[in-house]
Structure formats: C-alpha cells, structure tokens
Short mmCIF file of C-alpha atoms in Angstrom, two decimals:
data_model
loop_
_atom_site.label_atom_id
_atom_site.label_comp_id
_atom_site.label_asym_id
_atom_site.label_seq_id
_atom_site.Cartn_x
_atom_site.Cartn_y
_atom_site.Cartn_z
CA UNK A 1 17.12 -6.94 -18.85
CA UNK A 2 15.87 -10.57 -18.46
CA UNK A 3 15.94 -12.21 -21.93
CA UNK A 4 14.15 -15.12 -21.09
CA UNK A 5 10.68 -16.61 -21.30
CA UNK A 6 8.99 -15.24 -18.05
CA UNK A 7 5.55 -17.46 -18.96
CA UNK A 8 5.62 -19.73 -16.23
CA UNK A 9 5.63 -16.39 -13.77
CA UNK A 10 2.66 -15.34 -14.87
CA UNK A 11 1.25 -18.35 -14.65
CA UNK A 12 2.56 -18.95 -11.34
CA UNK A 13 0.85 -15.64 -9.70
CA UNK A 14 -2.65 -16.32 -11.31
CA UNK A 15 -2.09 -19.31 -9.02
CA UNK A 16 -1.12 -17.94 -6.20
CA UNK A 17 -4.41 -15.55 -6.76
CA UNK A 18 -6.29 -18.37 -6.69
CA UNK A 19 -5.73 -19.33 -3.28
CA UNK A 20 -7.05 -15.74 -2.14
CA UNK A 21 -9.79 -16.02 0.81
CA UNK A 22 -13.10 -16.57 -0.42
CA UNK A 23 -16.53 -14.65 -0.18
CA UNK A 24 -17.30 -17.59 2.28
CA UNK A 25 -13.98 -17.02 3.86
CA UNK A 26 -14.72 -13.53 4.63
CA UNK A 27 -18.22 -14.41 6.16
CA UNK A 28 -17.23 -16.76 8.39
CA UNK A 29 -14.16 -14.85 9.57
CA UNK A 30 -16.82 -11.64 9.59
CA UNK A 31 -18.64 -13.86 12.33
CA UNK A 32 -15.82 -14.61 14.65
CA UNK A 33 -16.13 -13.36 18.47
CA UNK A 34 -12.37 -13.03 18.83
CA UNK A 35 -8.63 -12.74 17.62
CA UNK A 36 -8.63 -16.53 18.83
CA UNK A 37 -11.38 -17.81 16.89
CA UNK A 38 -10.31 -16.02 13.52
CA UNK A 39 -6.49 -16.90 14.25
CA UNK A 40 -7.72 -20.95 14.29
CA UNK A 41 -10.13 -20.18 11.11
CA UNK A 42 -7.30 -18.83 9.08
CA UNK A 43 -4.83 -21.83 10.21
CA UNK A 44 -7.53 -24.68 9.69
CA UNK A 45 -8.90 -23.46 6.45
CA UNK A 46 -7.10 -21.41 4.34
CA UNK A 47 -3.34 -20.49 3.11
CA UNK A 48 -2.64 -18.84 5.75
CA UNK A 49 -2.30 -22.39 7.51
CA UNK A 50 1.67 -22.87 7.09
CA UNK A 51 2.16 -19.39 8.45
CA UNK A 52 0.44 -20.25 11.36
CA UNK A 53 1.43 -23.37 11.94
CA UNK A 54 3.33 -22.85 15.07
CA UNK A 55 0.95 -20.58 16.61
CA UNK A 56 -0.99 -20.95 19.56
CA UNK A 57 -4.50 -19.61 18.41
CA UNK A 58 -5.91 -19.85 21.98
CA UNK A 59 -3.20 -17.03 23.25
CA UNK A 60 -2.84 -15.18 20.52
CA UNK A 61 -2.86 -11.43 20.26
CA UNK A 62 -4.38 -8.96 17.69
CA UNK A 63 -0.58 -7.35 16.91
CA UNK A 64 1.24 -10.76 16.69
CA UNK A 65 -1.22 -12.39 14.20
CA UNK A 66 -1.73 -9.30 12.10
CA UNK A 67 2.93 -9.18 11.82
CA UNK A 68 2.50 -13.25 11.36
CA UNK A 69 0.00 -12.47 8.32
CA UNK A 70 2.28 -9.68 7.44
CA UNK A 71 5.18 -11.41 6.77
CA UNK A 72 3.76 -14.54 5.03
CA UNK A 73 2.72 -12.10 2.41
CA UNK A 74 6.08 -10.50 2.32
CA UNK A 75 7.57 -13.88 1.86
CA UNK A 76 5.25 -14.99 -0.59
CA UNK A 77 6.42 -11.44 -2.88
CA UNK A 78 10.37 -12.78 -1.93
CA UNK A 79 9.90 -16.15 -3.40
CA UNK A 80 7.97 -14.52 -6.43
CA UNK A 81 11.12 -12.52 -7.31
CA UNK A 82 13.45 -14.93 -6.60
CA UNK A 83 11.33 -17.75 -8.85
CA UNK A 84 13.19 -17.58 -12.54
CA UNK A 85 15.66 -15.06 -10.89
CA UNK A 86 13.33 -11.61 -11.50
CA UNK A 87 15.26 -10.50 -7.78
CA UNK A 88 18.25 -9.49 -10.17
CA UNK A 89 16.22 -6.84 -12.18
CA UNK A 90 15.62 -3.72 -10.19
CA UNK A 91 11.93 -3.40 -10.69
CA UNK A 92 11.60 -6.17 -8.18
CA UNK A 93 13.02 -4.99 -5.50
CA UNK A 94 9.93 -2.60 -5.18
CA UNK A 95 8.41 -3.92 -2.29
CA UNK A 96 11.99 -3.09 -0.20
CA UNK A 97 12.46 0.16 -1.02
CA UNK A 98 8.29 0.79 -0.25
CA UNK A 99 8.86 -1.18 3.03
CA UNK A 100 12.04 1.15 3.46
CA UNK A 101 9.73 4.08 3.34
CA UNK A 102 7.35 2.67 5.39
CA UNK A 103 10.17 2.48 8.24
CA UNK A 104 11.35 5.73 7.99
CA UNK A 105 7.71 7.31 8.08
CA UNK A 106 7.62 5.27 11.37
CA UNK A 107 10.25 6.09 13.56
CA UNK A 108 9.46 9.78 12.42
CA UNK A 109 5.74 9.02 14.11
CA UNK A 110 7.37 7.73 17.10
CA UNK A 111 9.60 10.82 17.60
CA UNK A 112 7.00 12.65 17.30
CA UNK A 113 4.91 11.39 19.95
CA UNK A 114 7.89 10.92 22.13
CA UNK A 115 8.46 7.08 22.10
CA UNK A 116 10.72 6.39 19.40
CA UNK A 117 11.93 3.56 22.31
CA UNK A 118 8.73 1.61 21.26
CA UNK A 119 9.82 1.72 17.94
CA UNK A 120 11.80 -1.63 18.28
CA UNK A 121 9.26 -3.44 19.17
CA UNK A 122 6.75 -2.38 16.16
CA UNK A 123 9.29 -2.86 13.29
CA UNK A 124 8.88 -5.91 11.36
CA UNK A 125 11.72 -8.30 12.22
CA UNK A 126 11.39 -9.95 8.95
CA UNK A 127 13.22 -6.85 6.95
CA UNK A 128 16.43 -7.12 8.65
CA UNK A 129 19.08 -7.62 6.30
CA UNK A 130 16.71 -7.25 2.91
CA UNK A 131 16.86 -3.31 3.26
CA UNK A 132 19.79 -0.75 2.22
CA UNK A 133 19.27 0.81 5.39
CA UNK A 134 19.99 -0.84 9.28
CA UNK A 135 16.74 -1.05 10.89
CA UNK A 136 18.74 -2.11 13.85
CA UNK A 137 20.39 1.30 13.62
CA UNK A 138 17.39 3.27 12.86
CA UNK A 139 15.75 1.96 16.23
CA UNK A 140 18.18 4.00 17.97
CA UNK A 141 17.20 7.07 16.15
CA UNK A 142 15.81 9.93 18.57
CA UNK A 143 15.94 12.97 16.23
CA UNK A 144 16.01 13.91 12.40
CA UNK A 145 19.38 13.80 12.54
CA UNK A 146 19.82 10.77 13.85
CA UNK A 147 17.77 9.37 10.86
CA UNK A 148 19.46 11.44 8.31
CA UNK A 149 23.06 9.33 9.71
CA UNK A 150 21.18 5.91 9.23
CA UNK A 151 20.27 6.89 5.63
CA UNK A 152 23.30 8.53 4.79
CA UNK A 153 24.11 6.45 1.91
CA UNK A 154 20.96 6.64 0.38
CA UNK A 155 18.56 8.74 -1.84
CA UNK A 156 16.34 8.85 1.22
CA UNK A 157 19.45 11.62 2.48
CA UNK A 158 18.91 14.14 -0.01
CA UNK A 159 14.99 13.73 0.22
CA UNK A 160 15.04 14.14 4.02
CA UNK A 161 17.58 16.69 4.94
CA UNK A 162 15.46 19.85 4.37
CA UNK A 163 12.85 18.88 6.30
CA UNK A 164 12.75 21.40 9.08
CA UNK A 165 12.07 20.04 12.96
CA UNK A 166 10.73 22.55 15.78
CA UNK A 167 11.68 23.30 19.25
CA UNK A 168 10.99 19.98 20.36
CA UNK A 169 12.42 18.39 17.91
CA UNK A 170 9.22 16.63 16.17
CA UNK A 171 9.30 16.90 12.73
CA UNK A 172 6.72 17.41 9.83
CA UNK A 173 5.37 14.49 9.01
CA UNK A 174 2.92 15.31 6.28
CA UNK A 175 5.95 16.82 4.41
CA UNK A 176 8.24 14.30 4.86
CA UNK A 177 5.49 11.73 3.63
CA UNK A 178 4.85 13.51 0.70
CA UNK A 179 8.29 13.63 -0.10
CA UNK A 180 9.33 10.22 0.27
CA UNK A 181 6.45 8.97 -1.53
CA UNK A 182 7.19 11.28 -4.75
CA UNK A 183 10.52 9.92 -4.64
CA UNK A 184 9.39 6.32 -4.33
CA UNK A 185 7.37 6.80 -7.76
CA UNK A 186 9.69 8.79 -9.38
CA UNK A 187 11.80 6.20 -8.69
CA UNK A 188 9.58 3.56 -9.57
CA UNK A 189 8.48 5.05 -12.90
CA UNK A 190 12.50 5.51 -13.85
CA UNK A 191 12.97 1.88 -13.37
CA UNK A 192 10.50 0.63 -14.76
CA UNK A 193 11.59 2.72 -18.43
CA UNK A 194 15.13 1.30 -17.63
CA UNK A 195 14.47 -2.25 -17.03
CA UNK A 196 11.80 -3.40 -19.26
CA UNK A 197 10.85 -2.95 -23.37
CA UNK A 198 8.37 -0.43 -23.99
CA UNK A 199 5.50 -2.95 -24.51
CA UNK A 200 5.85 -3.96 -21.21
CA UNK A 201 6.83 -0.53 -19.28
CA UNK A 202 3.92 0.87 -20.75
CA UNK A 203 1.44 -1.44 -19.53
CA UNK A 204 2.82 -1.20 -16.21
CA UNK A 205 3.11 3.13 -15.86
CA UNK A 206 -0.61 3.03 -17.22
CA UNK A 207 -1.48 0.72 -13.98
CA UNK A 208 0.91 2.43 -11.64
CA UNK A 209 -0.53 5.96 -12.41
CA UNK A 210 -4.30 4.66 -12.62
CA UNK A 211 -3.52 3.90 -9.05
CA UNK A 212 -1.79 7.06 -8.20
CA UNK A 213 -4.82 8.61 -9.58
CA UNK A 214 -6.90 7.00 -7.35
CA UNK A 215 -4.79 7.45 -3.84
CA UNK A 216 -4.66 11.30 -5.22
CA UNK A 217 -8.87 11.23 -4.84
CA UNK A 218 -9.02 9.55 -1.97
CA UNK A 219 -6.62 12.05 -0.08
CA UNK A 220 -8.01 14.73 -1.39
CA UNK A 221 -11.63 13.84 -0.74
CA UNK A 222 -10.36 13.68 2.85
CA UNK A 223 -9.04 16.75 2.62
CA UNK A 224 -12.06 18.70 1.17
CA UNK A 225 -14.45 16.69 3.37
CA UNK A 226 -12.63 17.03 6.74
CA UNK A 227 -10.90 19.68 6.53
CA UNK A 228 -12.09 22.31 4.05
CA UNK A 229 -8.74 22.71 1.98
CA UNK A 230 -8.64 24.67 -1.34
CA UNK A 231 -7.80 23.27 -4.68
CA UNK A 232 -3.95 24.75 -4.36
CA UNK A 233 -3.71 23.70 -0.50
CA UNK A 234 -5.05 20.08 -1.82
CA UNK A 235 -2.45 20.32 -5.14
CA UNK A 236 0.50 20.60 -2.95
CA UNK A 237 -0.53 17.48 -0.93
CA UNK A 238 -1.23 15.00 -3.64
CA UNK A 239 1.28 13.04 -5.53
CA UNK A 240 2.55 14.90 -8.93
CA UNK A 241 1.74 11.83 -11.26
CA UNK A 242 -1.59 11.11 -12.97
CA UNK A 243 -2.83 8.80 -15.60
CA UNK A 244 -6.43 10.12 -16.13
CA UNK A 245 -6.74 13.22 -13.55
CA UNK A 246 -4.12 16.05 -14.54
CA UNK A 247 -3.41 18.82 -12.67
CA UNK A 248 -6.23 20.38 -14.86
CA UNK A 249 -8.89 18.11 -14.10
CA UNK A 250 -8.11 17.83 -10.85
CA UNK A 251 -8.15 21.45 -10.03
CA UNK A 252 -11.85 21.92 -11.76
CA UNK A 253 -12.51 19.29 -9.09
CA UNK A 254 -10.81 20.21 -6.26
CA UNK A 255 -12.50 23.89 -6.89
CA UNK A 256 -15.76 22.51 -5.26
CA UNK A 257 -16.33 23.91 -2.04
CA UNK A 258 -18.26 21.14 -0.35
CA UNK A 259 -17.71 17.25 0.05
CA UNK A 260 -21.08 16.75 -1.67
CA UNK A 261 -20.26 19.04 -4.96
CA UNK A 262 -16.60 17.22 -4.92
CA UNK A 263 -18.77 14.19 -5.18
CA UNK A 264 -20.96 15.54 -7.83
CA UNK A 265 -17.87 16.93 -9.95
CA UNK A 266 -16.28 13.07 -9.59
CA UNK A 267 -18.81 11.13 -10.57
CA UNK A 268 -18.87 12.79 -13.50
CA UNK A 269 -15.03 11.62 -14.50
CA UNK A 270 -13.04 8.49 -15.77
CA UNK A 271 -13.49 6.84 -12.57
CA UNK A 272 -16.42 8.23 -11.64
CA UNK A 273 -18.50 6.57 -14.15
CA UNK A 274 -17.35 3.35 -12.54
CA UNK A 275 -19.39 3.84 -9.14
CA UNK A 276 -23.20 3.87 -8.62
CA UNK A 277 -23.61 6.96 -6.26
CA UNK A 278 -26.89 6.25 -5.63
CA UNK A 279 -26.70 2.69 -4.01
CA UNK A 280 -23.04 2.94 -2.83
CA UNK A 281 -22.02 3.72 0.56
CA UNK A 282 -18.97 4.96 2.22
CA UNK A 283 -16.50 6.65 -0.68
CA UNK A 284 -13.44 5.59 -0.14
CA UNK A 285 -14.15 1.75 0.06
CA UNK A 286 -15.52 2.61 -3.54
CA UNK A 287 -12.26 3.91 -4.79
CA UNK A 288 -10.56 1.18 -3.52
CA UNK A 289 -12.59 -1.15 -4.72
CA UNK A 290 -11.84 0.33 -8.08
CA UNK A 291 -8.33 -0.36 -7.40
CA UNK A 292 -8.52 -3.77 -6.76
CA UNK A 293 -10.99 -4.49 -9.65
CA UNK A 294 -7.96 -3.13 -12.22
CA UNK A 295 -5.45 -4.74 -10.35
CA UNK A 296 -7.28 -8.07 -10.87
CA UNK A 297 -8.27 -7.34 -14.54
CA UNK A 298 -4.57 -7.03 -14.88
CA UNK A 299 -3.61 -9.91 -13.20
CA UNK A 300 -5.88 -12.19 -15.34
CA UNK A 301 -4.95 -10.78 -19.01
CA UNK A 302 -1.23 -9.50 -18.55
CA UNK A 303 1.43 -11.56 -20.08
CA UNK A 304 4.32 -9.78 -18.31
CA UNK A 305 5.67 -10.93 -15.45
CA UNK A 306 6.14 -7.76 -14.18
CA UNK A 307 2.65 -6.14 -14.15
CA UNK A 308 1.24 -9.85 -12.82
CA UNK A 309 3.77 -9.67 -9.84
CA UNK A 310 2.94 -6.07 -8.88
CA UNK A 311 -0.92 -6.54 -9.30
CA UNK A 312 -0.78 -9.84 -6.98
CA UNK A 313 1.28 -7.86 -4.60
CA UNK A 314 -1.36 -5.09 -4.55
CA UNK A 315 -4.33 -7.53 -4.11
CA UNK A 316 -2.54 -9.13 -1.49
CA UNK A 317 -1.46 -6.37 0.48
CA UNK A 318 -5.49 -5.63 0.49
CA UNK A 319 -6.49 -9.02 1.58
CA UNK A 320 -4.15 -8.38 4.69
CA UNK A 321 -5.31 -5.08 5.05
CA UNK A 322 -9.53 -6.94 5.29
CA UNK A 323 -8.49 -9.53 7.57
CA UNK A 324 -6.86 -6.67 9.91
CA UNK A 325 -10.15 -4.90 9.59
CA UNK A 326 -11.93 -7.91 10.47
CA UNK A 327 -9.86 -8.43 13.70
CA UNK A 328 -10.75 -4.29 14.22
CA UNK A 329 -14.25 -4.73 13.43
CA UNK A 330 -14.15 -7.59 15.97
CA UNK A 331 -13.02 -5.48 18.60
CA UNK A 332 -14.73 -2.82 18.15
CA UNK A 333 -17.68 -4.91 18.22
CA UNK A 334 -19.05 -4.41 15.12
CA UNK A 335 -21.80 -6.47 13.50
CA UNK A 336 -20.88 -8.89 10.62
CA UNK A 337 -22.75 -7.18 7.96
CA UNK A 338 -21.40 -3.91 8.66
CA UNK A 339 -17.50 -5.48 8.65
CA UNK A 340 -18.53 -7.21 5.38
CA UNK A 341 -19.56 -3.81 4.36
CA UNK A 342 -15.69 -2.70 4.37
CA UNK A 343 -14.48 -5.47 2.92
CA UNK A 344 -12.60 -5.39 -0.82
CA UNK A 345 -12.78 -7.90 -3.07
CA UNK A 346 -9.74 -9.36 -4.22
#
C-alpha cells in the first residue's frame, strides 16, 4: 500500500479535467462537414493537438483518427499511474486488464463472423507489451481453443474454458461477455479491499457499483424494450453487483411487461428521481448522463487518488466515445442539433 501523500494526484487529474472539450468545442465540432474538418479542429484548438501533431488532417480517415484519439487517452491514464509511482499498486493497472477484456471479446466477434484475419488490423497497436496476454499471439487465434492457449496463464483460462462453441465453431458471445465482465469486477472490487484503507475502498466500491447499477438498467431496458425478456431471462444477463438496485428491486422492475411500465417503475427509484421524464428524450443518453454527472461530482470533492484517477478515466473514455459519435453523426449526415442531442457532458 502506498504510504505517501498522494495530494498532488488529485490535484493533477482535476487539471487534466480541465482541459476537457468545451460546450463550444462540441458545437463547432457538431458543425463540421467531414472527418477532415473535425480532425484539423481538434489539432488547432484543443488537447488533442500533440496527438495529432503528425497527422495529415486533409487525408485522414474516420478509423485512424478515432485509434489516434484512442490512444492519447490511454497514454494520458499511463502517465497518471506512473506520476508518484501509483503503476506499482494493483488497482492501477485497471485500465489493462479492462483493455485485456476488450481484446478477447474481439477476436471472439471476429471468429464469429469468419474474419478473425481482420483482427490484426483492428487491435490497438498501442497495448503491445502493457498486457499479460500476446496480442501478437492472439491475432493468430481462429477458434476457442486457440484463445484458451493465448490465455493460458491467466484467470481469463478458467473463465473461458466452459464456454461451449457449435458446429462451426462460433462461440457464444453474450456468455462469454457476461463472464468476463463479472470477473473483471469481481476482480476489481477484491483489489480495491486489498490495496487501499477502508476510507478510501469504500468511497471507491460505492462509485464502482453506482455505475454497475446503471450499465445493469441500461442493458436491461434494452432487453425489455427490444426484445421482450422476462425479469429471470434479464437477471441472468446483468452483472451480479449493485449499489442501489438489488436483485429485489430490480426484479419488481424488471417484472413490467412493457418498455413504457419499465419506465414508469424506474422513474420511481434512486436514479430515477434524477431524470425529468417528461422533457427528456432518448433513455439511455439519460442514464449515462447520470454516470458522468457522479463521476464528475467525484472527481471535484475526492481526496483519494484513486477514486480521482478512475473518475477522470471514466469521463474521458466518454469524451472519446462523443467525438466518435460526432464523426458518426457526420457521416450519417445528421444535423448538428440532433448530434448535440447525444452528446454527454463531461
């Protein structure tokens, strides 16, 4: 456990938070005709600039600017870690086992639809040699078995090696999804008791499992509104954490038979009471909203170093995730209002 002061940390992320794109920002990138014109926004005016640096905005393409964006933000969670040494407590490494996740869900999406070849050129170069498992290696991988070798020394092993495949050798990806990502937080939720005082670990599981809660609704609004699924279908496809929605509450909830009476039911909980049903529009951008508004109430009144790293990491992840639906909205050829419409504030 890391005995020193960790001030300057904290003060360091609220910042890097400060250097976030603007309401302004997002309006003038909302009003770009092309990947071009946003690319040279983002390099002329904001942080982004040094990322881009070396980048020809004139030839640039949707895929390359949005792994260019991608990694800045990675490197920006590296040097956080590595400032006052937090890269030797295990918490911090986080963002590498999440990304290692990430990975494995997919190459299983690739072999799937039959081009786990195309795999190579998706993965994000910038992981090589920061993960426990060899991207390089995992490339190569054409089956479930050829993933369950690459991972072999891992937890991911045990986690995977049920997981059936059919005929054609595609596997289950909603299962192995669901599995990976209960491991990831159970993992996450043991280190974060192991590494830090109780002062500290509690503020941090209250803002990791407010935001569990909260990908828990989303999912299973989807689930209810798209495709019909009953309360015990939905429980067996949601995380099994919860801050505020137990498996009580959320049953009562999930018992709803339409979209609309789901709606009803949640407005009426913890998080519910946070949206305006009446003048809000599309659901989920309210929940995440919600998200980002704790994650920055966090950010600004935490004193540990730990809950202000993982709350900028969250925010930033969803500033990357606006300007890539900018750059969709763009192509799409959406209207500026209506991208600003899905945009989250940070």
């Amino acid at each position: 456990m890391i005995k020193y002061t960790t001030n300057a940390t904290v003060a360091r992320t609220r910042a890097m938070h400060g250097k976030r794109l603007s309401d302004a920002d997002y309006r003038e990138l909302a009003g770009k005709n092309s990947v071009s014109e946003v690319a040279e926004y983002l390099k002329k005016n904001t942080q982004y600039a040094s990322a881009l640096a070396n980048i020809n905005t004139a030839t640039v393409h949707r895929g390359h600017l949005e792994s260019v964006i991608r990694r800045y933000s990675f490197d920006r969670y590296i040097n956080m870690c590595d400032f006052q040494q937090l890269g030797k407590e295990q918490f911090y490494n986080y963002l590498i086992v999440l990304s290692e996740i990430r990975e494995i869900l997919s190459i299983i999406l690739h072999i799937n639809a039959d081009s786990s070849d195309e795999y190579i050129s998706a993965m994000p170069a910038y992981l090589i040699g920061k993960t426990q498992i060899n991207l390089i290696e995992l490339a190569k991988a054409e089956s479930m078995k050829d993933i369950l070798l690459v991972v072999r020394h891992t937890g991911y092993y045990n986690v995977l090696k049920t997981v059936p495949s059919d005929e054609k050798g595609h596997v289950d990806y909603l299962s192995c999804e669901i599995k990976l990502r209960t491991f990831y937080y159970q993992w996450l939720t043991d280190t974060v008791k192991k590494d830090f005082p109780k002062s500290v670990a509690s503020e941090l599981l209250d803002l990791i499992r407010t935001q569990i809660d909260l990908i828990n609704i989303i999912n299973a609004y989807r689930m209810k509104k798209h495709y019909g699924l009953s309360s015990d279908e939905i429980e067996t496809r949601l995380l099994p954490f919860y801050k505020k929605l137990s498996r009580k509450v959320r049953a009562e909830l999930f018992e709803n038979e339409s979209s609309e009476d789901f709606l009803s039911a949640f407005s009426k909980t913890y998080y519910g009471k946070d949206i305006d049903f009446e003048q809000t529009g599309d659901f989920e951008i309210q929940i995440r909203k919600i998200q980002s508004r704790m994650a920055r109430k966090a950010l600004a009144f935490s004193q540990s170093a730990a809950v202000s790293i993982y709350s900028l990491v969250f925010l930033n992840d969803v500033e990357v995730k606006n300007i890539i639906t900018i750059i969709e909205g763009i192509r799409y050829g959406r209207s500026s209002d209506s991208i600003l419409s899905m945009i989250i504030p940070t």
